[in-house]
Each structure stands twice: as C-alpha cells, then as structure tokens.
Amino acid sequence: MAEIKWTATASEDLHHIFLYIQLDAPNSAKDVINRILAHIELISKQPLMGRKVTEVKDTNIRETLSGKYRIIYEVGPDIITLRTIIHGARDFKHV
C-alpha cells in the first residue's frame, strides 16, 4: 500500500466540499466526504486504477471519480500525492 501525501490544495478542497454540501444537505455532507476518503484509500492500494488526466501531459497524473468529484493525484515510486479534488463540472488548466 502506497503512502498518501495530501497537498494543501487537496486538503482545502475537501474542506470546501464539506462546507458547500453542508449548506444545502447537512446530513449528506459527511457521507460524501466518507465516499471520497474511501476512494482515496483504494488509490493507495491500486495507484494505477485511475485513468490518465487528459488535460495534462504528465502521464503520472491520474484521476478517479467519487460521485461528482474528480480526485486528481500523482503516482510516484512510493508516494501518491493528492493534487486536488474538484467537482466534475469544473474545468481546470493546471494541476
């Protein structure tokens, strides 16, 4: 199982997702976060399970989906670095 390293951006993203969902659906916010965290645990066990991110050229950057959210991460030799967690409807230029 690879070690997971959280970037400040990914940590902030998760926090903001929780706060945003909590505004409209307080009972669902914790469930959404738990599902995202479960996907991150899967990534630590199977880092190559995610598909390559088409918006970037670096082939070590991958993503997996948890509901409506894209979990963007970088596969290293021993460490998986979580880059960002964004809503699937959002477009991004740089990870």
PDB file of N, CA and C in Angstrom:
ATOM      1  N   MET A   1       0.849  -1.172   0.000  1.00  0.00           N
ATOM      2  CA  MET A   1       0.000   0.000   0.000  1.00  0.00           C
ATOM      3  C   MET A   1       0.896   1.238   0.000  1.00  0.00           C
ATOM      4  N   ALA A   2       0.663   2.125  -0.966  1.00  0.00           N
ATOM      5  CA  ALA A   2       1.461   3.341  -1.090  1.00  0.00           C
ATOM      6  C   ALA A   2       1.023   4.380  -0.058  1.00  0.00           C
ATOM      7  N   GLU A   3       1.971   5.191   0.340  1.00  0.00           N
ATOM      8  CA  GLU A   3       1.673   6.289   1.265  1.00  0.00           C
ATOM      9  C   GLU A   3       0.933   7.386   0.508  1.00  0.00           C
ATOM     10  N   ILE A   4      -0.045   7.993   1.154  1.00  0.00           N
ATOM     11  CA  ILE A   4      -0.794   9.110   0.573  1.00  0.00           C
ATOM     12  C   ILE A   4      -0.284  10.408   1.178  1.00  0.00           C
ATOM     13  N   LYS A   5       0.095  11.333   0.304  1.00  0.00           N
ATOM     14  CA  LYS A   5       0.523  12.664   0.741  1.00  0.00           C
ATOM     15  C   LYS A   5      -0.533  13.664   0.255  1.00  0.00           C
ATOM     16  N   TRP A   6      -1.076  14.407   1.185  1.00  0.00           N
ATOM     17  CA  TRP A   6      -2.079  15.421   0.855  1.00  0.00           C
ATOM     18  C   TRP A   6      -1.392  16.759   0.605  1.00  0.00           C
ATOM     19  N   THR A   7      -1.676  17.397  -0.519  1.00  0.00           N
ATOM     20  CA  THR A   7      -1.225  18.769  -0.711  1.00  0.00           C
ATOM     21  C   THR A   7      -2.182  19.678   0.058  1.00  0.00           C
ATOM     22  N   ALA A   8      -1.738  20.889   0.315  1.00  0.00           N
ATOM     23  CA  ALA A   8      -2.611  21.858   0.985  1.00  0.00           C
ATOM     24  C   ALA A   8      -3.863  22.098   0.146  1.00  0.00           C
ATOM     25  N   THR A   9      -3.694  22.133  -1.171  1.00  0.00           N
ATOM     26  CA  THR A   9      -4.831  22.349  -2.069  1.00  0.00           C
ATOM     27  C   THR A   9      -5.873  21.253  -1.915  1.00  0.00           C
ATOM     28  N   ALA A  10      -5.445  19.998  -1.912  1.00  0.00           N
ATOM     29  CA  ALA A  10      -6.383  18.876  -1.789  1.00  0.00           C
ATOM     30  C   ALA A  10      -7.100  18.912  -0.439  1.00  0.00           C
ATOM     31  N   SER A  11      -6.375  19.228   0.617  1.00  0.00           N
ATOM     32  CA  SER A  11      -6.998  19.327   1.950  1.00  0.00           C
ATOM     33  C   SER A  11      -8.051  20.429   1.982  1.00  0.00           C
ATOM     34  N   GLU A  12      -7.703  21.579   1.408  1.00  0.00           N
ATOM     35  CA  GLU A  12      -8.646  22.698   1.357  1.00  0.00           C
ATOM     36  C   GLU A  12      -9.855  22.348   0.497  1.00  0.00           C
ATOM     37  N   ASP A  13      -9.611  21.670  -0.618  1.00  0.00           N
ATOM     38  CA  ASP A  13     -10.718  21.261  -1.490  1.00  0.00           C
ATOM     39  C   ASP A  13     -11.712  20.398  -0.731  1.00  0.00           C
ATOM     40  N   LEU A  14     -11.218  19.418   0.001  1.00  0.00           N
ATOM     41  CA  LEU A  14     -12.100  18.518   0.745  1.00  0.00           C
ATOM     42  C   LEU A  14     -12.910  19.293   1.786  1.00  0.00           C
ATOM     43  N   HIS A  15     -12.255  20.214   2.460  1.00  0.00           N
ATOM     44  CA  HIS A  15     -12.934  21.035   3.464  1.00  0.00           C
ATOM     45  C   HIS A  15     -14.034  21.885   2.814  1.00  0.00           C
ATOM     46  N   HIS A  16     -13.714  22.498   1.671  1.00  0.00           N
ATOM     47  CA  HIS A  16     -14.696  23.347   0.986  1.00  0.00           C
ATOM     48  C   HIS A  16     -15.871  22.527   0.445  1.00  0.00           C
ATOM     49  N   ILE A  17     -15.597  21.327  -0.026  1.00  0.00           N
ATOM     50  CA  ILE A  17     -16.670  20.440  -0.483  1.00  0.00           C
ATOM     51  C   ILE A  17     -17.627  20.167   0.674  1.00  0.00           C
ATOM     52  N   PHE A  18     -17.070  19.844   1.825  1.00  0.00           N
ATOM     53  CA  PHE A  18     -17.895  19.581   3.011  1.00  0.00           C
ATOM     54  C   PHE A  18     -18.760  20.794   3.355  1.00  0.00           C
ATOM     55  N   LEU A  19     -18.133  21.969   3.411  1.00  0.00           N
ATOM     56  CA  LEU A  19     -18.872  23.178   3.780  1.00  0.00           C
ATOM     57  C   LEU A  19     -19.971  23.495   2.773  1.00  0.00           C
ATOM     58  N   TYR A  20     -19.672  23.329   1.492  1.00  0.00           N
ATOM     59  CA  TYR A  20     -20.645  23.636   0.448  1.00  0.00           C
ATOM     60  C   TYR A  20     -21.857  22.702   0.532  1.00  0.00           C
ATOM     61  N   ILE A  21     -21.608  21.420   0.651  1.00  0.00           N
ATOM     62  CA  ILE A  21     -22.707  20.453   0.721  1.00  0.00           C
ATOM     63  C   ILE A  21     -23.511  20.649   1.999  1.00  0.00           C
ATOM     64  N   GLN A  22     -22.825  20.984   3.063  1.00  0.00           N
ATOM     65  CA  GLN A  22     -23.483  21.162   4.359  1.00  0.00           C
ATOM     66  C   GLN A  22     -24.513  22.300   4.329  1.00  0.00           C
ATOM     67  N   LEU A  23     -24.306  23.281   3.453  1.00  0.00           N
ATOM     68  CA  LEU A  23     -25.257  24.390   3.352  1.00  0.00           C
ATOM     69  C   LEU A  23     -26.646  23.913   2.936  1.00  0.00           C
ATOM     70  N   ASP A  24     -26.699  23.007   1.964  1.00  0.00           N
ATOM     71  CA  ASP A  24     -27.984  22.538   1.436  1.00  0.00           C
ATOM     72  C   ASP A  24     -28.415  21.183   1.980  1.00  0.00           C
ATOM     73  N   ALA A  25     -27.451  20.342   2.296  1.00  0.00           N
ATOM     74  CA  ALA A  25     -27.782  18.976   2.720  1.00  0.00           C
ATOM     75  C   ALA A  25     -26.868  18.541   3.855  1.00  0.00           C
ATOM     76  N   PRO A  26     -27.081  19.082   5.050  1.00  0.00           N
ATOM     77  CA  PRO A  26     -26.188  18.791   6.172  1.00  0.00           C
ATOM     78  C   PRO A  26     -26.016  17.303   6.454  1.00  0.00           C
ATOM     79  N   ASN A  27     -27.071  16.529   6.265  1.00  0.00           N
ATOM     80  CA  ASN A  27     -26.977  15.095   6.548  1.00  0.00           C
ATOM     81  C   ASN A  27     -26.162  14.342   5.506  1.00  0.00           C
ATOM     82  N   SER A  28     -26.037  14.901   4.313  1.00  0.00           N
ATOM     83  CA  SER A  28     -25.305  14.233   3.233  1.00  0.00           C
ATOM     84  C   SER A  28     -23.821  14.581   3.202  1.00  0.00           C
ATOM     85  N   ALA A  29     -23.449  15.704   3.789  1.00  0.00           N
ATOM     86  CA  ALA A  29     -22.070  16.188   3.684  1.00  0.00           C
ATOM     87  C   ALA A  29     -21.060  15.159   4.174  1.00  0.00           C
ATOM     88  N   LYS A  30     -21.315  14.587   5.321  1.00  0.00           N
ATOM     89  CA  LYS A  30     -20.383  13.608   5.888  1.00  0.00           C
ATOM     90  C   LYS A  30     -20.302  12.358   5.008  1.00  0.00           C
ATOM     91  N   ASP A  31     -21.432  11.936   4.440  1.00  0.00           N
ATOM     92  CA  ASP A  31     -21.441  10.757   3.564  1.00  0.00           C
ATOM     93  C   ASP A  31     -20.602  10.979   2.311  1.00  0.00           C
ATOM     94  N   VAL A  32     -20.733  12.160   1.711  1.00  0.00           N
ATOM     95  CA  VAL A  32     -19.949  12.476   0.508  1.00  0.00           C
ATOM     96  C   VAL A  32     -18.463  12.452   0.833  1.00  0.00           C
ATOM     97  N   ILE A  33     -18.077  13.063   1.931  1.00  0.00           N
ATOM     98  CA  ILE A  33     -16.669  13.089   2.334  1.00  0.00           C
ATOM     99  C   ILE A  33     -16.167  11.678   2.603  1.00  0.00           C
ATOM    100  N   ASN A  34     -16.957  10.866   3.270  1.00  0.00           N
ATOM    101  CA  ASN A  34     -16.546   9.482   3.546  1.00  0.00           C
ATOM    102  C   ASN A  34     -16.358   8.678   2.266  1.00  0.00           C
ATOM    103  N   ARG A  35     -17.207   8.913   1.265  1.00  0.00           N
ATOM    104  CA  ARG A  35     -17.041   8.216  -0.016  1.00  0.00           C
ATOM    105  C   ARG A  35     -15.758   8.664  -0.715  1.00  0.00           C
ATOM    106  N   ILE A  36     -15.460   9.953  -0.666  1.00  0.00           N
ATOM    107  CA  ILE A  36     -14.212  10.453  -1.257  1.00  0.00           C
ATOM    108  C   ILE A  36     -13.020   9.819  -0.546  1.00  0.00           C
ATOM    109  N   LEU A  37     -13.050   9.783   0.774  1.00  0.00           N
ATOM    110  CA  LEU A  37     -11.949   9.186   1.539  1.00  0.00           C
ATOM    111  C   LEU A  37     -11.801   7.695   1.240  1.00  0.00           C
ATOM    112  N   ALA A  38     -12.902   7.004   1.011  1.00  0.00           N
ATOM    113  CA  ALA A  38     -12.837   5.582   0.652  1.00  0.00           C
ATOM    114  C   ALA A  38     -12.164   5.399  -0.704  1.00  0.00           C
ATOM    115  N   HIS A  39     -12.443   6.301  -1.653  1.00  0.00           N
ATOM    116  CA  HIS A  39     -11.773   6.233  -2.954  1.00  0.00           C
ATOM    117  C   HIS A  39     -10.273   6.485  -2.807  1.00  0.00           C
ATOM    118  N   ILE A  40      -9.917   7.400  -1.932  1.00  0.00           N
ATOM    119  CA  ILE A  40      -8.501   7.691  -1.710  1.00  0.00           C
ATOM    120  C   ILE A  40      -7.803   6.475  -1.108  1.00  0.00           C
ATOM    121  N   GLU A  41      -8.474   5.765  -0.237  1.00  0.00           N
ATOM    122  CA  GLU A  41      -7.893   4.537   0.313  1.00  0.00           C
ATOM    123  C   GLU A  41      -7.676   3.500  -0.792  1.00  0.00           C
ATOM    124  N   LEU A  42      -8.616   3.397  -1.716  1.00  0.00           N
ATOM    125  CA  LEU A  42      -8.443   2.483  -2.856  1.00  0.00           C
ATOM    126  C   LEU A  42      -7.236   2.872  -3.702  1.00  0.00           C
ATOM    127  N   ILE A  43      -7.057   4.184  -3.897  1.00  0.00           N
ATOM    128  CA  ILE A  43      -5.905   4.667  -4.667  1.00  0.00           C
ATOM    129  C   ILE A  43      -4.610   4.207  -4.016  1.00  0.00           C
ATOM    130  N   SER A  44      -4.546   4.241  -2.693  1.00  0.00           N
ATOM    131  CA  SER A  44      -3.316   3.832  -2.001  1.00  0.00           C
ATOM    132  C   SER A  44      -3.007   2.360  -2.240  1.00  0.00           C
ATOM    133  N   LYS A  45      -4.041   1.558  -2.481  1.00  0.00           N
ATOM    134  CA  LYS A  45      -3.850   0.127  -2.722  1.00  0.00           C
ATOM    135  C   LYS A  45      -3.620  -0.187  -4.195  1.00  0.00           C
ATOM    136  N   GLN A  46      -4.222   0.612  -5.075  1.00  0.00           N
ATOM    137  CA  GLN A  46      -4.121   0.387  -6.517  1.00  0.00           C
ATOM    138  C   GLN A  46      -3.893   1.718  -7.229  1.00  0.00           C
ATOM    139  N   PRO A  47      -2.691   2.273  -7.142  1.00  0.00           N
ATOM    140  CA  PRO A  47      -2.433   3.612  -7.672  1.00  0.00           C
ATOM    141  C   PRO A  47      -2.718   3.777  -9.166  1.00  0.00           C
ATOM    142  N   LEU A  48      -2.585   2.709  -9.930  1.00  0.00           N
ATOM    143  CA  LEU A  48      -2.775   2.828 -11.373  1.00  0.00           C
ATOM    144  C   LEU A  48      -4.223   2.600 -11.798  1.00  0.00           C
ATOM    145  N   MET A  49      -5.123   2.478 -10.839  1.00  0.00           N
ATOM    146  CA  MET A  49      -6.528   2.237 -11.173  1.00  0.00           C
ATOM    147  C   MET A  49      -7.173   3.429 -11.871  1.00  0.00           C
ATOM    148  N   GLY A  50      -6.695   4.618 -11.581  1.00  0.00           N
ATOM    149  CA  GLY A  50      -7.276   5.815 -12.185  1.00  0.00           C
ATOM    150  C   GLY A  50      -6.798   6.007 -13.609  1.00  0.00           C
ATOM    151  N   ARG A  51      -7.609   6.722 -14.372  1.00  0.00           N
ATOM    152  CA  ARG A  51      -7.213   6.995 -15.755  1.00  0.00           C
ATOM    153  C   ARG A  51      -6.296   8.211 -15.802  1.00  0.00           C
ATOM    154  N   LYS A  52      -5.539   8.303 -16.879  1.00  0.00           N
ATOM    155  CA  LYS A  52      -4.664   9.458 -17.066  1.00  0.00           C
ATOM    156  C   LYS A  52      -5.526  10.688 -17.304  1.00  0.00           C
ATOM    157  N   VAL A  53      -5.080  11.807 -16.771  1.00  0.00           N
ATOM    158  CA  VAL A  53      -5.818  13.058 -16.906  1.00  0.00           C
ATOM    159  C   VAL A  53      -5.489  13.662 -18.262  1.00  0.00           C
ATOM    160  N   THR A  54      -6.502  13.847 -19.089  1.00  0.00           N
ATOM    161  CA  THR A  54      -6.278  14.314 -20.460  1.00  0.00           C
ATOM    162  C   THR A  54      -5.857  15.777 -20.532  1.00  0.00           C
ATOM    163  N   GLU A  55      -6.146  16.554 -19.499  1.00  0.00           N
ATOM    164  CA  GLU A  55      -5.814  17.981 -19.532  1.00  0.00           C
ATOM    165  C   GLU A  55      -4.341  18.275 -19.275  1.00  0.00           C
ATOM    166  N   VAL A  56      -3.585  17.281 -18.844  1.00  0.00           N
ATOM    167  CA  VAL A  56      -2.163  17.496 -18.566  1.00  0.00           C
ATOM    168  C   VAL A  56      -1.325  16.479 -19.329  1.00  0.00           C
ATOM    169  N   LYS A  57      -0.085  16.845 -19.604  1.00  0.00           N
ATOM    170  CA  LYS A  57       0.803  15.967 -20.362  1.00  0.00           C
ATOM    171  C   LYS A  57       1.500  14.931 -19.491  1.00  0.00           C
ATOM    172  N   ASP A  58       1.665  15.220 -18.222  1.00  0.00           N
ATOM    173  CA  ASP A  58       2.377  14.319 -17.310  1.00  0.00           C
ATOM    174  C   ASP A  58       1.585  13.022 -17.145  1.00  0.00           C
ATOM    175  N   THR A  59       2.164  11.920 -17.573  1.00  0.00           N
ATOM    176  CA  THR A  59       1.453  10.636 -17.521  1.00  0.00           C
ATOM    177  C   THR A  59       1.360  10.069 -16.105  1.00  0.00           C
ATOM    178  N   ASN A  60       2.041  10.675 -15.150  1.00  0.00           N
ATOM    179  CA  ASN A  60       1.934  10.233 -13.756  1.00  0.00           C
ATOM    180  C   ASN A  60       0.725  10.840 -13.049  1.00  0.00           C
ATOM    181  N   ILE A  61       0.069  11.794 -13.704  1.00  0.00           N
ATOM    182  CA  ILE A  61      -1.113  12.425 -13.129  1.00  0.00           C
ATOM    183  C   ILE A  61      -2.332  11.608 -13.541  1.00  0.00           C
ATOM    184  N   ARG A  62      -3.070  11.154 -12.547  1.00  0.00           N
ATOM    185  CA  ARG A  62      -4.240  10.302 -12.790  1.00  0.00           C
ATOM    186  C   ARG A  62      -5.434  10.836 -12.017  1.00  0.00           C
ATOM    187  N   GLU A  63      -6.590  10.268 -12.326  1.00  0.00           N
ATOM    188  CA  GLU A  63      -7.799  10.670 -11.615  1.00  0.00           C
ATOM    189  C   GLU A  63      -8.722   9.480 -11.434  1.00  0.00           C
ATOM    190  N   THR A  64      -9.523   9.576 -10.413  1.00  0.00           N
ATOM    191  CA  THR A  64     -10.621   8.640 -10.205  1.00  0.00           C
ATOM    192  C   THR A  64     -11.822   9.466  -9.778  1.00  0.00           C
ATOM    193  N   LEU A  65     -12.989   8.946 -10.023  1.00  0.00           N
ATOM    194  CA  LEU A  65     -14.210   9.668  -9.691  1.00  0.00           C
ATOM    195  C   LEU A  65     -14.840   9.108  -8.428  1.00  0.00           C
ATOM    196  N   SER A  66     -15.326  10.024  -7.620  1.00  0.00           N
ATOM    197  CA  SER A  66     -16.128   9.663  -6.454  1.00  0.00           C
ATOM    198  C   SER A  66     -17.399  10.488  -6.565  1.00  0.00           C
ATOM    199  N   GLY A  67     -18.460   9.873  -7.038  1.00  0.00           N
ATOM    200  CA  GLY A  67     -19.686  10.627  -7.289  1.00  0.00           C
ATOM    201  C   GLY A  67     -19.426  11.686  -8.336  1.00  0.00           C
ATOM    202  N   LYS A  68     -19.674  12.933  -7.994  1.00  0.00           N
ATOM    203  CA  LYS A  68     -19.488  14.052  -8.922  1.00  0.00           C
ATOM    204  C   LYS A  68     -18.094  14.668  -8.838  1.00  0.00           C
ATOM    205  N   TYR A  69     -17.216  14.083  -8.033  1.00  0.00           N
ATOM    206  CA  TYR A  69     -15.923  14.701  -7.764  1.00  0.00           C
ATOM    207  C   TYR A  69     -14.773  13.945  -8.403  1.00  0.00           C
ATOM    208  N   ARG A  70     -13.842  14.720  -8.969  1.00  0.00           N
ATOM    209  CA  ARG A  70     -12.623  14.176  -9.560  1.00  0.00           C
ATOM    210  C   ARG A  70     -11.513  14.268  -8.517  1.00  0.00           C
ATOM    211  N   ILE A  71     -10.911  13.143  -8.224  1.00  0.00           N
ATOM    212  CA  ILE A  71      -9.770  13.105  -7.311  1.00  0.00           C
ATOM    213  C   ILE A  71      -8.537  13.011  -8.200  1.00  0.00           C
ATOM    214  N   ILE A  72      -7.763  14.082  -8.240  1.00  0.00           N
ATOM    215  CA  ILE A  72      -6.590  14.164  -9.103  1.00  0.00           C
ATOM    216  C   ILE A  72      -5.360  13.877  -8.248  1.00  0.00           C
ATOM    217  N   TYR A  73      -4.535  12.935  -8.705  1.00  0.00           N
ATOM    218  CA  TYR A  73      -3.368  12.544  -7.920  1.00  0.00           C
ATOM    219  C   TYR A  73      -2.186  12.219  -8.823  1.00  0.00           C
ATOM    220  N   GLU A  74      -1.006  12.245  -8.227  1.00  0.00           N
ATOM    221  CA  GLU A  74       0.233  11.937  -8.940  1.00  0.00           C
ATOM    222  C   GLU A  74       0.813  10.653  -8.368  1.00  0.00           C
ATOM    223  N   VAL A  75       1.158   9.750  -9.267  1.00  0.00           N
ATOM    224  CA  VAL A  75       1.731   8.473  -8.861  1.00  0.00           C
ATOM    225  C   VAL A  75       3.248   8.599  -8.833  1.00  0.00           C
ATOM    226  N   GLY A  76       3.832   8.387  -7.652  1.00  0.00           N
ATOM    227  CA  GLY A  76       5.277   8.358  -7.501  1.00  0.00           C
ATOM    228  C   GLY A  76       5.712   6.949  -7.149  1.00  0.00           C
ATOM    229  N   PRO A  77       7.022   6.724  -7.020  1.00  0.00           N
ATOM    230  CA  PRO A  77       7.511   5.378  -6.726  1.00  0.00           C
ATOM    231  C   PRO A  77       6.939   4.784  -5.433  1.00  0.00           C
ATOM    232  N   ASP A  78       6.895   5.567  -4.376  1.00  0.00           N
ATOM    233  CA  ASP A  78       6.411   5.069  -3.085  1.00  0.00           C
ATOM    234  C   ASP A  78       5.297   5.920  -2.494  1.00  0.00           C
ATOM    235  N   ILE A  79       5.030   7.062  -3.125  1.00  0.00           N
ATOM    236  CA  ILE A  79       4.072   8.020  -2.568  1.00  0.00           C
ATOM    237  C   ILE A  79       3.051   8.414  -3.629  1.00  0.00           C
ATOM    238  N   ILE A  80       1.807   8.490  -3.212  1.00  0.00           N
ATOM    239  CA  ILE A  80       0.734   9.018  -4.044  1.00  0.00           C
ATOM    240  C   ILE A  80       0.438  10.414  -3.513  1.00  0.00           C
ATOM    241  N   THR A  81       0.578  11.427  -4.357  1.00  0.00           N
ATOM    242  CA  THR A  81       0.340  12.799  -3.943  1.00  0.00           C
ATOM    243  C   THR A  81      -1.023  13.252  -4.443  1.00  0.00           C
ATOM    244  N   LEU A  82      -1.913  13.574  -3.510  1.00  0.00           N
ATOM    245  CA  LEU A  82      -3.224  14.103  -3.883  1.00  0.00           C
ATOM    246  C   LEU A  82      -3.046  15.559  -4.273  1.00  0.00           C
ATOM    247  N   ARG A  83      -3.377  15.882  -5.516  1.00  0.00           N
ATOM    248  CA  ARG A  83      -3.191  17.241  -6.023  1.00  0.00           C
ATOM    249  C   ARG A  83      -4.400  18.134  -5.775  1.00  0.00           C
ATOM    250  N   THR A  84      -5.581  17.625  -6.124  1.00  0.00           N
ATOM    251  CA  THR A  84      -6.791  18.421  -5.974  1.00  0.00           C
ATOM    252  C   THR A  84      -8.007  17.510  -6.020  1.00  0.00           C
ATOM    253  N   ILE A  85      -9.097  17.996  -5.499  1.00  0.00           N
ATOM    254  CA  ILE A  85     -10.382  17.300  -5.574  1.00  0.00           C
ATOM    255  C   ILE A  85     -11.377  18.343  -6.058  1.00  0.00           C
ATOM    256  N   ILE A  86     -11.902  18.139  -7.268  1.00  0.00           N
ATOM    257  CA  ILE A  86     -12.781  19.156  -7.847  1.00  0.00           C
ATOM    258  C   ILE A  86     -14.086  18.532  -8.333  1.00  0.00           C
ATOM    259  N   HIS A  87     -15.102  19.359  -8.418  1.00  0.00           N
ATOM    260  CA  HIS A  87     -16.378  18.916  -8.975  1.00  0.00           C
ATOM    261  C   HIS A  87     -16.166  18.621 -10.458  1.00  0.00           C
ATOM    262  N   GLY A  88     -16.776  17.569 -10.936  1.00  0.00           N
ATOM    263  CA  GLY A  88     -16.603  17.147 -12.320  1.00  0.00           C
ATOM    264  C   GLY A  88     -17.021  18.177 -13.351  1.00  0.00           C
ATOM    265  N   ALA A  89     -17.899  19.100 -12.990  1.00  0.00           N
ATOM    266  CA  ALA A  89     -18.343  20.134 -13.921  1.00  0.00           C
ATOM    267  C   ALA A  89     -17.318  21.257 -14.068  1.00  0.00           C
ATOM    268  N   ARG A  90     -16.386  21.340 -13.135  1.00  0.00           N
ATOM    269  CA  ARG A  90     -15.364  22.396 -13.200  1.00  0.00           C
ATOM    270  C   ARG A  90     -14.294  22.047 -14.207  1.00  0.00           C
ATOM    271  N   ASP A  91     -13.775  23.050 -14.862  1.00  0.00           N
ATOM    272  CA  ASP A  91     -12.669  22.879 -15.791  1.00  0.00           C
ATOM    273  C   ASP A  91     -11.415  23.396 -15.098  1.00  0.00           C
ATOM    274  N   PHE A  92     -10.318  22.739 -15.358  1.00  0.00           N
ATOM    275  CA  PHE A  92      -9.084  23.249 -14.779  1.00  0.00           C
ATOM    276  C   PHE A  92      -7.981  23.177 -15.819  1.00  0.00           C
ATOM    277  N   LYS A  93      -7.030  24.076 -15.697  1.00  0.00           N
ATOM    278  CA  LYS A  93      -5.932  24.161 -16.658  1.00  0.00           C
ATOM    279  C   LYS A  93      -4.648  23.564 -16.115  1.00  0.00           C
ATOM    280  N   HIS A  94      -4.497  23.612 -14.794  1.00  0.00           N
ATOM    281  CA  HIS A  94      -3.229  23.197 -14.201  1.00  0.00           C
ATOM    282  C   HIS A  94      -3.493  22.418 -12.919  1.00  0.00           C
ATOM    283  N   VAL A  95      -2.801  21.320 -12.774  1.00  0.00           N
ATOM    284  CA  VAL A  95      -2.954  20.518 -11.552  1.00  0.00           C
ATOM    285  C   VAL A  95      -1.849  20.878 -10.598  1.00  0.00           C
TER     286      VAL A  95
END
